[in-house]
Amino acid sequence: MEQQYIDFYKSYHQDIKSHSAILLNAFRDEAFAKFEKLGFPTAKLEDYKYTDMKEPLAVDYGLNINHLPIPVNPYKVFKCDVPGIRSYLYFVVNEAFYPVTLTSNQQFPEGVIIDSLMGAAEKYPELVEKYMGKLSREKNDGWIAFNETFAQDGFFMYIPKNVKLKKPVQLVNILHSNVDLMANTRNLIIIEEGAEAQLLVCDHTMDNVKFFSNRLTEIFVDKNAHYEHYHLENVHQQTTNVSTLLVNQQTSSKVLANIITLHNGITRNSIEVNIDGEFCETLLTGMVIGDKTQTVDNFTSIVHKKSNSQSNELFKYILDENSKGAFSGKIYVAPHAQKTFAYQSNRNILLSKNARMRSKPQLEIYADDVKCSHGATIGQLDELAKFYMQSRGISKAEARFLLMFAFTNDVIENIKIEALKGRMRLLIEKRLRGELAYCEGCMI
Amino acid sequence: MLEIRNLYANINGKEILKGVNLTVKAGEVHAIMGPNGGGKSTLALAIVGYPGVEVTKGEIIFDGKNLLEISPEDRSHEGIFLSFQNPVEIPGVSMVNFLRTALNEHRKYKNLEPLSATDFLRLMREKKELVEMDNKLTNRSVNEGFSGGEKKRNEIFQMAMLEPRLAILDETDSGLDIDALRIVANGVNKLKRPDNSIIVITHYQRLLDYIVPDYVHIFYDGRIVKTGDKTLAAELEKKGYDWIKKELEEKELQY
């Protein structure tokens, strides 16, 4: 399976490089050598044992390494229809950042840079070089190596010291093609000391072909900085998404990541947070609604390197029909990371006999003065609560809906963008009622 | 209004109800008393259609309709209400959402338009006063974190919102202090109309001092063994249940 990509790289690495930036090419051959050695992660690896990617990888995808333009203007196709919110709006179409045409809403505070990663690497090489690859290169992961071999572009965001963005930034990833397509993208996000930003990432598919997306995002959150990362996946069933988030947190920083899968094909989200400072706060939450044969595998890893920080995880799944879910929660507390608080909770509802959920907490604690806990439950809807509602005249179907909706509530409550919260409630309601939950023009 | 004929029912295969007969006419208040484990709550749950209670024999007729063929939600729409002995907590479902959904489903059943948000809130405010329900509680999830007494008060509040024609109060008095008992009982009395009926299940005389029954039934070992007027409750309070048990044993000896 790897071989076709290995051969492809050997034949076309010059084309790949010529449509990327020097900085992005600098480690490409090294990454390729790593990929040749590692291959795609298989279910034999402990961290990948729940989700097999053989089937989606057997598809013969096209790769648009020459960046042939796609006849679409996303700014025209997508309109924001949520009242009361303005966001800085950007698009990545397939493997490339879409040039900004909407200048009216891109007036952000001085020093903020939002650009294509390729463009940023050429325009601000020192800044990009300082960060890019600092988290990814030390990893021995087939998906990361594959991404670093093939990714040519992506999204770049830089929030300088003490700048607080008042509006969220929104990045819409669109997969658009008339043939089966693979897109490798790479994002770099830098939040400097004391800065604050919110990013909403939305994934969408536009055509009825098979898509494979492999995205690598590195996020650096400096001292006292606050960063919120919302990821809403709402793609069609023939999509395979591999998304890796690598986060580094410095002293007294706060990070919130909320990963929501409303509709998908096969998804693997890896979220790895390296808490490299004291007094940090980390909140990872996520939610999955699955039916048909959807598969969602959320893998999280939180490394407490220093003392006095706290992390909290909450992931909830509702799985129906033949859908499959997996959650892995690794927590590592280093020997000197005293006074660490680490909590983890994974709650799941299975609505059918054929739905499957696998939950794996994995705590490694090497310090003695810490508070850590984890809990996982897999169950059905509360029959007693359902009957109580029926006895008040609420139909069985409506009672079921209310209970499922309630189940998702605490994940939604963790969304700090009010308009997005409202929008999410609406989308979840539609999804749970079995209606099409596609974002109208896709937006917060 | 309600006619229960020779009702037998099981829970988990164990026979709990063993031939219950009960007739409740419009406007009447019936009290059902009796020792624990006799099947009083099972009877209440059978009337509202709890799936854990399996009716094996007999009939429950409400306004000429065979209740056993009707879903629990439609029994509610027909005007039956149970104040649960142990009200269920539903985290994440707000009281407002819960009640508005319930009320509008009742209206839909009667071919009425849903209530507007303002009309609904006005109605809620009005009914809250009836049971002196705290705003704090109605802003929360259904019964979540409510004390025992608050849960019971919430049951009567829901009853006030839904205006049932037959209300069954299953030990609504338990867990209430004397003030709360008075508030709850006054609420029930204010909801009393000549065309609606109440069945009160209780262990104690004290609730019946407020909600005065027309009939008192003694429920023992799966059926009603004795029926009288309100003086029977007082007698029971004085003599205890042993007196009934003895009387029953003597009766059996005669056969």
XYZ file of C-alpha atoms in Angstrom:
699
model
C 0.000 0.000 0.000
C 2.832 2.354 0.834
C 4.742 1.369 -2.263
C 2.697 3.372 -4.752
C 3.276 6.520 -2.691
C 6.965 5.733 -2.311
C 7.319 5.268 -6.050
C 5.279 8.363 -6.640
C 7.547 10.449 -4.460
C 10.649 9.098 -6.093
C 9.329 10.055 -9.507
C 7.708 13.362 -8.691
C 9.505 14.858 -5.704
C 10.800 17.665 -7.886
C 7.255 18.630 -8.857
C 6.156 18.460 -5.269
C 9.014 20.701 -4.209
C 8.603 23.181 -7.008
C 5.044 23.874 -5.864
C 5.961 24.402 -2.264
C 8.330 26.614 -0.264
C 12.021 26.128 0.522
C 11.349 25.799 4.217
C 8.701 23.176 3.627
C 11.054 21.289 1.328
C 13.974 21.418 3.720
C 12.971 18.289 5.569
C 10.951 16.612 2.877
C 13.498 13.989 1.914
C 14.136 13.225 5.566
C 10.422 12.792 6.160
C 10.210 10.568 3.114
C 12.993 8.344 4.446
C 11.067 8.110 7.706
C 7.879 7.192 5.896
C 9.675 4.559 3.842
C 10.754 3.015 7.107
C 7.510 3.405 9.086
C 4.853 3.011 6.416
C 1.229 3.743 7.242
C 0.333 2.942 10.845
C -1.503 -0.364 11.047
C -3.749 -1.918 13.655
C -0.707 -3.780 14.946
C 0.473 -0.613 16.643
C -0.979 -0.061 20.106
C -1.954 3.557 19.377
C -3.694 2.579 16.154
C -5.218 -0.744 17.066
C -8.859 0.306 16.876
C -9.082 1.625 13.354
C -7.832 -0.054 10.285
C -7.149 2.135 7.258
C -6.462 -0.619 4.748
C -9.706 -0.135 2.899
C -9.583 3.618 2.331
C -5.896 3.371 1.471
C -6.600 0.829 -1.237
C -8.374 3.516 -3.258
C -6.386 5.030 -6.100
C -6.509 8.713 -5.181
C -5.282 11.533 -7.327
C -2.839 14.024 -5.814
C -2.903 17.549 -7.126
C 0.783 18.202 -6.582
C 0.960 20.728 -9.395
C -1.767 22.808 -7.742
C -3.942 22.886 -10.801
C -6.553 25.505 -10.002
C -9.989 24.346 -8.950
C -12.849 26.232 -10.541
C -14.528 27.387 -7.371
C -14.625 30.595 -5.430
C -15.458 29.500 -1.916
C -16.106 33.063 -0.862
C -18.997 33.067 -3.297
C -20.169 29.540 -2.594
C -20.194 29.876 1.187
C -22.027 32.558 3.038
C -22.212 33.062 6.737
C -25.832 32.761 7.791
C -25.541 32.998 11.537
C -26.687 36.330 12.834
C -24.559 38.134 15.325
C -21.216 36.707 14.401
C -18.362 37.963 12.345
C -15.309 35.887 11.784
C -12.098 36.257 9.856
C -12.864 33.773 7.138
C -10.347 31.653 5.230
C -10.473 28.630 2.993
C -8.260 25.744 2.186
C -9.521 24.022 -0.957
C -8.135 20.503 -1.173
C -4.369 20.812 -0.628
C -3.964 24.571 -0.993
C -4.810 27.775 0.799
C -7.302 29.785 -1.214
C -6.132 33.314 -1.994
C -8.064 35.842 0.037
C -10.555 37.790 -1.999
C -12.609 39.197 0.817
C -10.533 42.031 2.161
C -13.300 43.751 4.062
C -13.286 41.360 6.971
C -9.557 40.769 7.163
C -8.726 43.932 9.049
C -7.205 42.503 12.171
C -4.906 44.107 14.726
C -1.436 45.091 13.670
C 1.142 42.349 13.480
C -1.333 39.514 13.051
C -0.451 37.328 10.096
C -2.871 34.951 8.472
C -1.704 33.506 5.204
C -0.968 30.351 3.313
C 1.778 28.355 4.954
C 3.660 28.409 1.664
C 3.376 32.168 1.438
C 4.345 32.691 5.069
C 7.382 30.454 4.648
C 8.571 32.718 1.863
C 7.589 36.036 3.383
C 8.481 35.370 7.024
C 11.078 32.612 6.876
C 12.604 33.342 10.302
C 9.256 33.162 12.049
C 8.194 29.977 10.303
C 11.550 28.315 10.730
C 11.529 28.992 14.458
C 8.406 26.879 14.913
C 7.624 24.621 12.000
C 8.480 20.994 12.635
C 9.548 21.610 16.217
C 6.782 19.310 17.439
C 6.377 17.008 14.490
C 9.941 16.035 13.733
C 10.565 14.313 17.014
C 7.573 12.021 16.409
C 7.868 8.593 14.928
C 4.507 8.411 13.313
C 3.704 7.185 9.833
C 0.912 9.688 9.232
C 3.082 12.617 10.261
C 5.960 11.399 8.106
C 3.581 10.913 5.184
C 2.214 14.396 5.656
C 5.674 15.962 5.801
C 6.561 14.103 2.632
C 3.617 15.300 0.590
C 2.109 18.438 2.162
C 2.940 21.508 0.145
C 0.762 24.149 1.716
C -1.823 24.913 4.345
C -2.898 27.565 6.775
C -0.667 29.852 8.792
C -1.745 31.993 11.720
C 0.465 34.184 13.858
C -0.870 36.229 16.756
C 1.890 38.455 18.163
C 2.575 39.230 21.789
C -0.366 40.542 23.816
C -2.686 40.837 20.839
C -6.165 39.640 21.615
C -8.329 38.814 18.639
C -11.891 39.887 19.285
C -13.403 37.809 16.526
C -12.821 34.132 15.874
C -10.842 33.055 12.869
C -12.606 30.517 10.726
C -10.883 28.081 8.479
C -13.084 26.112 6.139
C -11.511 23.075 4.535
C -13.255 22.130 1.356
C -12.706 18.942 -0.539
C -13.781 19.487 -4.111
C -12.947 17.222 -7.016
C -14.479 15.154 -9.792
C -12.072 12.254 -9.233
C -11.074 10.435 -6.053
C -8.668 12.759 -4.340
C -6.101 12.823 -1.571
C -5.202 16.117 0.071
C -2.261 16.582 2.425
C -2.219 19.872 4.263
C -0.116 21.357 6.948
C -1.072 24.132 9.342
C 1.032 26.210 11.682
C -0.447 28.280 14.480
C 1.593 30.527 16.729
C 0.059 32.328 19.670
C 2.696 34.488 21.312
C 2.993 35.490 24.928
C -0.199 36.984 26.338
C -2.042 36.726 23.030
C -5.544 35.338 22.612
C -7.268 33.719 19.663
C -10.078 31.374 18.702
C -9.981 29.230 15.606
C -12.894 27.327 14.147
C -11.977 24.657 11.653
C -14.794 23.247 9.523
C -14.430 20.308 7.181
C -16.689 19.921 4.197
C -16.957 17.819 1.095
C -18.580 19.069 -2.069
C -18.599 16.151 -4.473
C -19.647 12.581 -4.442
C -16.190 11.048 -4.888
C -13.836 9.422 -2.395
C -11.655 11.789 -0.432
C -8.677 11.197 1.779
C -7.447 14.082 3.854
C -4.298 13.994 5.958
C -3.761 17.141 7.950
C -1.004 18.047 10.355
C -1.418 21.062 12.604
C 1.256 22.373 14.938
C 0.129 24.821 17.585
C 2.421 26.830 19.838
C 0.844 28.599 22.772
C 3.316 30.792 24.611
C 3.281 32.101 28.184
C -0.075 33.486 29.399
C -1.594 32.996 25.986
C -5.121 31.657 25.438
C -6.055 29.561 22.482
C -9.335 27.879 21.602
C -9.530 25.365 18.796
C -12.901 24.191 17.524
C -13.052 21.518 14.906
C -16.341 20.638 13.274
C -16.328 17.745 10.885
C -19.354 17.478 8.648
C -18.280 15.510 5.604
C -19.809 12.771 3.522
C -19.484 9.073 4.107
C -16.825 8.446 1.500
C -14.356 10.667 3.278
C -11.406 9.500 5.297
C -9.925 12.114 7.566
C -6.638 11.797 9.386
C -5.999 14.840 11.490
C -3.088 15.321 13.848
C -2.985 18.219 16.273
C 0.288 18.774 18.061
C 0.104 21.393 20.781
C 2.806 22.912 22.930
C 1.856 24.956 25.970
C 4.089 27.307 27.934
C 3.653 28.624 31.487
C 0.190 29.857 32.502
C -1.271 29.311 29.068
C -4.786 28.042 28.436
C -5.852 25.764 25.647
C -9.302 24.501 24.772
C -9.818 22.037 21.955
C -13.323 20.922 21.055
C -13.497 18.273 18.366
C -16.959 17.510 17.020
C -17.758 14.899 14.407
C -21.298 15.323 13.169
C -21.049 13.318 10.004
C -18.162 11.481 8.401
C -16.788 8.333 6.839
C -13.668 7.219 8.653
C -11.960 9.644 10.973
C -8.812 9.488 13.011
C -8.107 12.487 15.206
C -4.872 12.542 17.160
C -4.551 15.332 19.651
C -1.290 15.514 21.517
C -0.697 18.229 24.056
C 2.663 18.846 25.545
C 2.293 20.884 28.726
C 5.718 22.379 28.982
C 5.050 25.001 31.627
C 3.548 25.440 35.074
C 0.034 26.676 35.844
C -1.347 25.710 32.466
C -4.934 24.755 31.809
C -5.890 22.296 29.122
C -9.397 21.294 28.211
C -9.987 18.706 25.522
C -13.579 17.926 24.686
C -15.235 16.151 21.850
C -18.401 14.657 20.617
C -19.323 12.111 18.008
C -22.655 11.295 16.433
C -22.341 8.195 14.328
C -24.624 5.944 12.349
C -24.496 3.812 9.219
C -20.902 2.552 9.033
C -19.201 5.682 10.305
C -15.982 5.254 12.219
C -14.457 7.796 14.565
C -11.247 7.190 16.458
C -10.171 9.974 18.780
C -6.732 9.520 20.225
C -5.566 11.973 22.859
C -2.299 12.287 24.662
C -1.530 14.827 27.338
C 1.977 15.086 28.695
C 2.400 16.937 31.965
C 6.054 17.889 31.992
C 5.948 20.532 34.713
C 4.201 21.009 38.044
C 0.954 22.783 38.908
C -0.935 22.380 35.677
C -4.335 20.904 35.111
C -5.893 19.051 32.244
C -9.441 17.940 31.708
C -10.911 15.696 29.059
C -14.523 15.029 28.183
C -15.512 12.979 25.142
C -19.024 11.797 24.365
C -20.249 9.480 21.641
C -23.710 8.547 20.419
C -23.445 5.570 18.106
C -26.258 4.006 16.133
C -26.603 1.300 13.474
C -23.199 -0.118 12.475
C -21.049 2.804 13.519
C -17.813 2.382 15.406
C -16.186 4.626 17.927
C -12.894 4.583 19.741
C -11.380 6.799 22.376
C -7.882 6.564 23.773
C -6.808 8.877 26.523
C -3.164 8.845 27.357
C -2.065 10.930 30.279
C 1.583 11.077 31.201
C 2.735 12.834 34.361
C 6.510 13.295 34.477
C 8.418 12.557 37.700
C 8.714 16.192 38.715
C 5.284 17.340 37.622
C 3.903 17.558 41.164
C 0.482 19.085 41.938
C -0.789 17.989 38.581
C -4.543 17.656 38.174
C -5.636 15.451 35.318
C -9.200 14.359 34.739
C -10.605 12.322 31.964
C -14.104 11.205 31.153
C -15.466 9.295 28.196
C -19.211 8.595 28.098
C -20.910 6.695 25.355
C -24.384 5.694 24.329
C -24.947 2.800 21.998
C -28.321 2.887 20.311
C -28.089 -0.370 18.399
C -26.801 -3.871 18.919
C -24.287 -3.495 16.114
C -22.731 -0.214 17.158
C -19.303 -0.627 18.758
C -17.364 1.512 21.171
C -13.865 0.993 22.428
C -12.564 3.144 25.232
C -9.074 3.065 26.623
C -7.764 5.248 29.404
C -4.017 5.025 29.793
C -2.499 6.843 32.722
C 1.197 6.857 33.429
C 1.956 8.760 36.570
C 5.499 9.159 37.808
C 4.940 11.914 40.360
C 3.447 11.233 43.791
C 1.584 14.419 44.650
C -1.004 14.493 41.901
C -4.738 14.147 41.432
C -5.741 12.107 38.438
C -8.942 10.355 37.579
C -10.531 8.717 34.630
C -13.873 7.203 33.889
C -15.498 5.523 30.961
C -19.069 4.364 30.572
C -20.835 2.654 27.735
C -24.567 2.294 28.034
C -27.988 2.895 26.626
C -30.424 5.715 27.067
C -31.912 5.936 30.549
C -35.145 3.938 30.223
C -36.580 5.337 33.422
C -36.038 8.915 32.287
C -37.599 8.062 28.947
C -40.656 6.630 30.654
C -40.916 9.608 33.009
C -41.118 11.884 29.982
C -43.634 9.637 28.256
C -45.790 9.716 31.359
C -45.941 13.493 30.905
C -47.182 13.107 27.354
C -43.868 13.373 25.526
C -43.726 10.821 22.727
C -41.170 8.056 22.852
C -39.310 9.469 19.848
C -39.222 12.952 21.311
C -38.129 11.640 24.724
C -35.332 9.772 23.018
C -34.298 12.900 21.181
C -34.358 15.017 24.339
C -32.185 12.506 26.177
C -29.641 12.315 23.380
C -29.575 16.068 23.034
C -29.117 16.410 26.782
C -26.260 13.953 26.629
C -24.347 16.228 24.271
C -25.082 19.301 26.337
C -21.946 19.540 28.449
C -19.715 19.330 25.394
C -21.666 22.144 23.755
C -21.485 24.156 26.966
C -17.716 24.202 26.544
C -18.015 26.241 23.369
C -17.176 29.814 24.275
C -18.332 31.419 21.024
C -22.018 32.065 21.669
C -23.105 32.101 18.038
C -21.263 28.878 17.387
C -22.909 27.313 20.421
C -26.339 28.172 19.047
C -25.389 26.953 15.623
C -24.039 23.690 17.005
C -27.224 23.079 18.977
C -29.232 23.484 15.805
C -26.972 21.206 13.773
C -26.959 18.550 16.485
C -30.717 18.736 16.801
C -31.109 18.234 13.060
C -28.582 15.434 13.080
C -30.286 13.607 15.959
C -33.662 13.974 14.326
C -32.282 12.318 11.233
C -32.595 15.414 9.102
C -29.797 16.662 6.915
C -27.520 18.651 9.127
C -25.471 20.286 6.471
C -24.534 23.789 7.321
C -26.431 26.130 5.129
C -23.533 27.521 3.191
C -21.508 26.081 6.037
C -20.746 28.599 8.675
C -20.803 29.592 12.239
C -64.235 7.559 34.959
C -61.724 4.874 35.954
C -62.700 1.275 36.165
C -60.208 -1.394 37.174
C -61.513 -4.934 36.915
C -59.834 -8.009 38.317
C -56.333 -6.757 37.520
C -53.370 -9.109 37.764
C -49.816 -7.968 37.051
C -46.235 -9.172 37.328
C -42.912 -7.481 37.832
C -39.965 -9.572 36.623
C -42.243 -12.605 36.523
C -43.362 -12.193 40.118
C -47.066 -11.705 40.648
C -47.669 -8.428 42.478
C -51.249 -7.473 41.678
C -53.719 -10.207 42.442
C -57.172 -9.160 41.375
C -57.570 -5.428 41.927
C -61.036 -3.952 41.591
C -61.506 -0.208 41.822
C -64.026 2.294 40.494
C -63.336 6.007 40.601
C -66.044 8.424 39.487
C -65.568 12.003 38.346
C -64.986 14.379 41.225
C -64.073 11.719 43.757
C -61.014 11.496 45.963
C -59.841 7.987 46.784
C -57.133 7.111 49.267
C -55.231 3.852 49.033
C -53.435 2.828 52.205
C -51.599 -0.270 53.192
C -48.304 -1.760 54.284
C -45.098 -1.533 52.232
C -44.589 -4.054 49.487
C -48.287 -4.664 49.053
C -48.330 -3.473 45.444
C -49.797 0.057 45.728
C -47.083 1.625 43.550
C -47.325 -1.248 41.100
C -50.990 -0.444 40.663
C -50.138 3.203 39.982
C -47.475 2.200 37.449
C -49.876 -0.214 35.744
C -52.372 2.610 35.280
C -49.789 4.856 33.579
C -48.353 2.020 31.498
C -44.869 1.478 32.871
C -43.327 -1.257 30.674
C -41.797 -3.010 33.708
C -45.257 -3.916 34.937
C -46.729 -6.755 32.928
C -50.500 -6.985 33.132
C -51.509 -10.632 32.856
C -55.241 -10.411 33.407
C -58.029 -7.927 33.862
C -58.858 -4.500 32.491
C -58.248 -0.841 33.095
C -60.937 1.293 31.490
C -60.675 5.075 31.450
C -63.606 7.008 30.020
C -64.676 3.941 28.137
C -61.226 3.398 26.615
C -59.130 0.330 27.249
C -55.976 1.849 28.709
C -53.966 -1.329 28.261
C -53.993 -0.744 24.515
C -52.801 2.858 24.765
C -49.183 4.101 24.927
C -48.005 5.830 28.127
C -47.837 9.199 26.337
C -51.404 8.875 25.094
C -52.598 7.896 28.565
C -51.123 11.210 29.651
C -52.859 12.982 26.773
C -56.125 11.349 27.843
C -55.703 13.044 31.222
C -53.930 10.607 33.506
C -51.097 11.859 35.678
C -48.856 10.092 38.164
C -46.944 11.982 40.799
C -44.027 9.569 41.095
C -42.870 8.220 44.412
C -39.303 8.624 43.142
C -39.237 11.346 40.483
C -36.496 10.805 37.910
C -33.576 13.188 37.438
C -32.905 14.085 33.809
C -29.597 15.947 33.593
C -29.295 18.232 30.588
C -33.038 18.538 29.928
C -34.227 21.881 31.239
C -37.513 22.151 33.122
C -38.701 24.710 30.586
C -37.904 22.546 27.590
C -39.390 19.482 29.273
C -42.652 21.156 30.194
C -43.066 23.042 26.956
C -42.559 19.843 24.982
C -45.041 17.989 27.196
C -47.625 20.732 27.089
C -47.420 21.165 23.343
C -47.749 17.440 22.756
C -50.914 17.543 24.871
C -52.165 20.416 22.729
C -51.285 18.617 19.532
C -53.332 15.629 20.712
C -56.288 17.966 21.131
C -55.642 19.605 17.754
C -54.604 22.870 19.352
C -51.797 25.143 18.177
C -48.605 25.097 20.247
C -48.436 27.749 22.951
C -46.373 30.811 22.139
C -43.253 31.317 24.246
C -44.812 34.230 26.126
C -48.073 32.391 26.831
C -46.113 29.399 28.011
C -43.970 31.451 30.357
C -47.025 33.244 31.709
C -48.718 29.914 32.405
C -45.597 28.606 34.059
C -45.337 31.660 36.297
C -48.967 31.316 37.323
C -48.661 27.603 38.158
C -45.404 28.076 39.975
C -47.129 30.311 42.472
C -49.662 27.604 43.160
C -47.023 25.327 44.682
C -44.687 28.171 45.713
C -42.055 26.782 43.391
C -38.729 28.571 43.379
C -37.451 30.122 40.130
C -34.113 28.560 40.941
C -35.656 25.138 40.429
C -37.461 25.806 37.186
C -34.258 27.153 35.680
C -32.496 23.857 36.269
C -32.520 20.469 34.609
C -35.493 18.256 35.458
C -35.184 17.236 39.131
C -31.408 17.437 38.957
C -29.978 18.129 42.376
C -33.461 18.720 43.817
C -34.011 17.702 47.430
C -36.630 15.031 48.120
C -39.169 17.679 49.035
C -38.388 19.804 45.991
C -38.911 16.824 43.727
C -42.346 16.212 45.204
C -43.266 19.839 44.844
C -42.095 19.659 41.245
C -44.448 16.761 40.620
C -47.410 18.829 41.762
C -46.152 21.751 39.687
C -46.155 19.498 36.621
C -49.624 18.339 37.560
C -50.746 21.959 37.688
C -49.267 22.568 34.236
C -50.888 19.523 32.637
C -54.266 19.739 34.435
C -55.013 16.015 34.450
C -58.472 14.580 34.910
C -57.174 11.741 37.025
C -54.186 12.395 39.260
C -52.494 9.605 41.160
C -50.331 10.834 44.010
C -47.947 8.064 45.002
C -46.603 8.889 48.450
C -46.335 12.513 47.529
C -46.283 13.258 51.246
C -43.192 11.246 52.052
C -40.084 13.348 52.505
C -42.084 16.514 53.063
C -41.882 18.548 56.243
C -45.090 19.931 57.641
C -44.879 23.273 55.801
C -44.099 21.643 52.473
C -46.904 19.170 53.059
C -49.353 22.022 53.568
C -48.153 23.799 50.403
C -48.369 20.656 48.309
C -51.782 19.716 49.696
C -53.120 23.234 49.159
C -51.817 23.091 45.590
C -53.649 19.834 45.007
C -56.841 21.230 46.518
C -56.684 24.323 44.325
C -56.461 22.058 41.292
C -59.506 20.107 42.393
C -62.506 20.481 40.138
C -65.855 18.738 40.139
C -64.919 16.819 37.005
C -61.483 15.571 37.979
C -60.497 12.823 40.356
C -57.598 12.004 42.619
C -56.146 8.777 43.921
C -53.901 9.348 46.931
C -51.514 6.571 47.895
C -50.164 7.134 51.363
C -49.081 5.486 54.580
C -50.253 8.254 56.818
C -53.355 9.973 57.934
C -51.672 13.385 57.899
C -51.992 14.091 54.151
C -55.640 13.063 54.347
C -56.221 15.825 56.884
C -55.611 18.210 53.981
C -56.871 16.233 51.015
C -60.063 14.735 52.343
C -60.981 11.430 50.684
C -64.439 10.224 49.787
C -63.250 6.634 50.006
C -60.405 4.918 51.789
C -59.187 1.566 50.484
C -56.870 -0.772 52.271
C -54.456 -2.450 49.920
C -52.825 -5.647 51.058
C -51.067 -8.460 49.251
C -51.919 -7.315 45.765
C -55.500 -6.218 46.113
C -57.985 -4.024 47.892
C -59.170 -5.854 50.975
C -61.335 -3.261 52.656
C -63.089 -0.064 51.644
C -64.617 2.570 53.846
C -64.992 6.312 54.265
C -62.435 8.705 55.747
C -62.942 7.303 59.244
C -61.221 4.119 58.068
C -57.991 6.069 57.693
C -58.224 7.281 61.261
C -58.981 3.788 62.482
C -56.004 2.446 60.584
C -53.760 5.107 62.066
C -54.874 4.073 65.533
C -54.838 0.306 65.177
C -52.085 -0.250 62.611
C -52.079 -2.725 59.784
C -51.926 -5.796 61.994
C -55.567 -5.340 62.701
C -56.367 -5.729 59.009
C -54.095 -8.740 58.675
C -55.820 -10.404 61.629
C -59.247 -9.660 60.240
C -58.224 -11.162 56.917
C -56.881 -14.310 58.502
C -60.097 -14.766 60.455
C -62.113 -14.352 57.264
C -60.029 -17.001 55.568
C -60.566 -19.365 58.484
C -64.302 -19.067 58.069
C -64.118 -20.526 54.565
